[in-house]
Short mmCIF file of C-alpha atoms in Angstrom, two decimals:
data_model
loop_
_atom_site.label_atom_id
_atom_site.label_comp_id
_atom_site.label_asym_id
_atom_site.label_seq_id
_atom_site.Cartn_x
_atom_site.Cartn_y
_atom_site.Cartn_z
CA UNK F 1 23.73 25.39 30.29
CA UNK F 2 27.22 24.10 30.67
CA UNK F 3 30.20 26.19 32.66
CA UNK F 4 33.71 26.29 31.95
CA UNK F 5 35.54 25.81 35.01
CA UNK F 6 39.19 27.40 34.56
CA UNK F 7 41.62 26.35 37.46
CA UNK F 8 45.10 27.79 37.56
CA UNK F 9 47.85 25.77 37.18
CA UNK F 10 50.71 28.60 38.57
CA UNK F 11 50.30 30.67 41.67
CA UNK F 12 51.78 33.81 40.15
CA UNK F 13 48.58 33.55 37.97
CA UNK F 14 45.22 35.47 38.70
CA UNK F 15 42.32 33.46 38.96
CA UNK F 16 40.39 33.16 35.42
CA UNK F 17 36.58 33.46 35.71
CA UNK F 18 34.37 30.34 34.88
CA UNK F 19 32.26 30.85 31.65
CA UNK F 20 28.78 29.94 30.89
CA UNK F 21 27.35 28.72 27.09
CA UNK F 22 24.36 27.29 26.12
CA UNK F 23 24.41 23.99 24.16
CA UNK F 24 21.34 22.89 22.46
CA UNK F 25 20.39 19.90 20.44
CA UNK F 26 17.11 19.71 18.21
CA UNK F 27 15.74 16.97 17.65
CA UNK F 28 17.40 15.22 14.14
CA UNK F 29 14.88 14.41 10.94
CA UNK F 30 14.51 11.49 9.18
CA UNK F 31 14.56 12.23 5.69
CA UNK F 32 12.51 9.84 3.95
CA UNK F 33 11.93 11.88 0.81
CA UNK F 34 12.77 9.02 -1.42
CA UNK F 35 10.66 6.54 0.57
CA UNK F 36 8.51 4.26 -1.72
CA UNK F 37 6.12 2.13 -1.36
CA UNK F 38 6.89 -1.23 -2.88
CA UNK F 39 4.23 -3.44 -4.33
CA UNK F 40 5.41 -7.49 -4.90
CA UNK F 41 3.43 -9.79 -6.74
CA UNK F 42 2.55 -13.64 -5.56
CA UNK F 43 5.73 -14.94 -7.10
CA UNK F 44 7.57 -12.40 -5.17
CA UNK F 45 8.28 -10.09 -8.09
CA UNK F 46 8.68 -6.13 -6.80
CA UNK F 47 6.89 -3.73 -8.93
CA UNK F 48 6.95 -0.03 -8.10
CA UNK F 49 3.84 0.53 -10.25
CA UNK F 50 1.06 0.56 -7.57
CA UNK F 51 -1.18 -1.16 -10.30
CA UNK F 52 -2.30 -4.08 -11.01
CA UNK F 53 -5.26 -5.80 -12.38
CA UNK F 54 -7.35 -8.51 -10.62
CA UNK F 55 -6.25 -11.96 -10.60
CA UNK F 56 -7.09 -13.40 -6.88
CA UNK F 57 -4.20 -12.95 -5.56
CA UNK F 58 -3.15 -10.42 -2.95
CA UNK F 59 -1.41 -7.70 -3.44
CA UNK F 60 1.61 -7.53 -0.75
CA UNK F 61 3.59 -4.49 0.06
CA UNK F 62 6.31 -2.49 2.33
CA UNK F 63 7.98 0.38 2.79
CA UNK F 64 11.12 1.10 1.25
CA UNK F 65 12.85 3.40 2.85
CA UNK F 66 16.14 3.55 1.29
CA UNK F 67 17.84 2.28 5.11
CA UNK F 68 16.96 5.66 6.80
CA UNK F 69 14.57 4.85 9.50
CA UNK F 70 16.82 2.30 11.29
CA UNK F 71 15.47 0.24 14.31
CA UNK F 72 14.32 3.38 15.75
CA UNK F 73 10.80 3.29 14.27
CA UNK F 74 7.92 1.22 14.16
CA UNK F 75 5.95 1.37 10.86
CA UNK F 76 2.34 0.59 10.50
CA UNK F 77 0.26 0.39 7.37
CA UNK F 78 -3.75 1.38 6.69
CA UNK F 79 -5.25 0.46 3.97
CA UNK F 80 -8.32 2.81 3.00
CA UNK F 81 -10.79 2.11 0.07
CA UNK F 82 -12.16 4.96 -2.24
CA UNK F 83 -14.24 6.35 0.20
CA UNK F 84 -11.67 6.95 2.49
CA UNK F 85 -12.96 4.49 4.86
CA UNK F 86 -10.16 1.81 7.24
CA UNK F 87 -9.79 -1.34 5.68
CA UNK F 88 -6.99 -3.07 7.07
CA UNK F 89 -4.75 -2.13 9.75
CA UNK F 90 -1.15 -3.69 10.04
CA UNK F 91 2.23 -3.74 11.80
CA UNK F 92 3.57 -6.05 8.50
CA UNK F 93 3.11 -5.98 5.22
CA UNK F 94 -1.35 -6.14 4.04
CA UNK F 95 -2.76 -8.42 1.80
CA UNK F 96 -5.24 -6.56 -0.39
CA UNK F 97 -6.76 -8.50 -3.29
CA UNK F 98 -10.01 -7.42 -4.40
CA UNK F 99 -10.66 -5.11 -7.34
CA UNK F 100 -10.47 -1.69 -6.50
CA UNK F 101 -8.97 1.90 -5.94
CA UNK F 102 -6.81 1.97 -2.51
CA UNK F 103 -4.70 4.25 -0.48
CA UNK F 104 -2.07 2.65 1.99
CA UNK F 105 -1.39 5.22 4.73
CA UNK F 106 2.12 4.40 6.58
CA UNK F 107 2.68 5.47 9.97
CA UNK F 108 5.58 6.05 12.17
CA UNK F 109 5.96 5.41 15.89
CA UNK F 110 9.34 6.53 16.87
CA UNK F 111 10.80 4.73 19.81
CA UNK F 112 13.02 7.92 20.45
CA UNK F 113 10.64 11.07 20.05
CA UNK F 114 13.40 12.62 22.16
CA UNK F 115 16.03 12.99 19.81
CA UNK F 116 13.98 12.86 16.52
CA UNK F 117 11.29 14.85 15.13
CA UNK F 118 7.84 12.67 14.36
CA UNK F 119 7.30 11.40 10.68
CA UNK F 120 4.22 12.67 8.81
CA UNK F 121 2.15 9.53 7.47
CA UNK F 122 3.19 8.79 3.79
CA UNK F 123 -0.18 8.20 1.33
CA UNK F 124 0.02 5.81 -1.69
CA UNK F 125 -3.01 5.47 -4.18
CA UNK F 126 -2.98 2.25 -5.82
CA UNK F 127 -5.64 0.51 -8.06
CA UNK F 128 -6.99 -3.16 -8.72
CA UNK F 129 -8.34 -3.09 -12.03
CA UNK F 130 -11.25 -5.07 -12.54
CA UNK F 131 -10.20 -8.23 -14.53
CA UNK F 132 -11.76 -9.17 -17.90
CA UNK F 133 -13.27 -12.24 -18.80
CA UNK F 134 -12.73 -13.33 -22.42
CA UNK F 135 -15.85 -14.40 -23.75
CA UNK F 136 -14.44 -14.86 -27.58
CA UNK F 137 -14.84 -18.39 -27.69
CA UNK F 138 -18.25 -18.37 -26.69
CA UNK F 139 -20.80 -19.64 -28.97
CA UNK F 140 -24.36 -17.76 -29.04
CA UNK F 141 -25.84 -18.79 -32.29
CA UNK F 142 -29.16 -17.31 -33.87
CA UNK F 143 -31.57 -20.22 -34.59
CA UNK F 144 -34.29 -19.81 -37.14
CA UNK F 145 -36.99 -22.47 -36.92
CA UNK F 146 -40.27 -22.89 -38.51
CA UNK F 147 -43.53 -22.51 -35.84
CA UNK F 148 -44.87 -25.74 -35.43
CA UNK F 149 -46.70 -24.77 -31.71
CA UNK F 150 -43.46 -26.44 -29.93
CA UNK F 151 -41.29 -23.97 -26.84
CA UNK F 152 -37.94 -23.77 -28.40
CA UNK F 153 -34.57 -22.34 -27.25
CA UNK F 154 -31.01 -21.21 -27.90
CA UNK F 155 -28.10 -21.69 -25.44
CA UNK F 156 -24.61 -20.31 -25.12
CA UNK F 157 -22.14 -23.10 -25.72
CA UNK F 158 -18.95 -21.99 -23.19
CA UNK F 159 -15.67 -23.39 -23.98
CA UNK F 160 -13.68 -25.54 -21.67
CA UNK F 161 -11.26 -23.11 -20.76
CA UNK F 162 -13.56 -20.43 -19.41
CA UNK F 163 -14.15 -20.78 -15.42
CA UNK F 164 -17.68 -21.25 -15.74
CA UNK F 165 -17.65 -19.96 -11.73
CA UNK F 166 -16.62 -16.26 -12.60
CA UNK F 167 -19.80 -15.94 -14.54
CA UNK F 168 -23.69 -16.47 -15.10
CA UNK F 169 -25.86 -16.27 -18.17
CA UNK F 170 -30.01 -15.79 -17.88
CA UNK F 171 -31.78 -15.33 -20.99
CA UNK F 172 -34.29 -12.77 -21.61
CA UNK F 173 -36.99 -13.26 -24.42
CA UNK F 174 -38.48 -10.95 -25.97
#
């Protein structure tokens, strides 16, 4: 409630009556409508594709916000796998690396929930394809030999190249 106090300035003046208004203030929005989330690579590339398939390296990420939220609000990011279970929990940016399908929940905490109106959490689904190992250049070779009452076997021949610690062979016979 705020008066008007009116004081005359001239005797030869009646009195004037204070006044009452009301003066409210709501609370002010952020508008983050064009927030995204932005996803950067290891060499510090930004994507906006939340995609990316597995290489070992994390994926890092942060909110861009287009300047709107100011100093006045404290982000935090959850990371939730496919079952919609917590993950990782973080004031900064997450590392996630592992192959996968993700959802990174951001969170506001506004140091003035006075003036402004709380933020709904934003929700991002992002995947981490499963990488592919190239097994072209491996040699698996049919072998005919003639019985002569010896064991005898075939191997796979792997090439140089190929990380022999992404992968296993057993051999099954028939």
């Amino acid at each position: 409630k705020v008066t008007a106090v009116f004081t005359t300035k001239d005797p030869n003046y009646d009195p004037v009556e204070n006044m009452e208004a009301t003066l409210k203030i709501n609370p002010a929005e952020y508008d983050i409508s064009e927030a995204n989330l932005l996803f950067k690579t290891a060499n510090g590339a930004t994507l906006f594709t939340p995609w990316k398939g597995y290489d070992g390296t994390s994926v890092k990420f942060e909110l861009d916000d287009g300047g709107a939220l100011g100093e006045n609000v404290n982000i935090s990011y959850t990371v939730l796998n496919e079952n919609g279970e917590e993950i990782s929990k973080s004031n900064t940016e997450t590392n996630i690396k592992n192959a996968g399908k993700y959802t990174v929940r951001v969170e506001f905490t506004l140091l003035d929930n006075k003036n402004f109106k709380q933020i709904e959490p934003l929700e991002f689904p992002f995947e981490i394809e499963k990488a592919k190992i190239d097994v072209s250049k491996v040699d698996f070779e049919s072998v005919v030999v003639e019985y002569d009452g010896e064991n005898h076997s075939i191997f796979v021949s792997f090439p140089r190249e190929l990380d022999r610690s992404k992968i296993d062979v057993s051999y099954e016979y028939m």
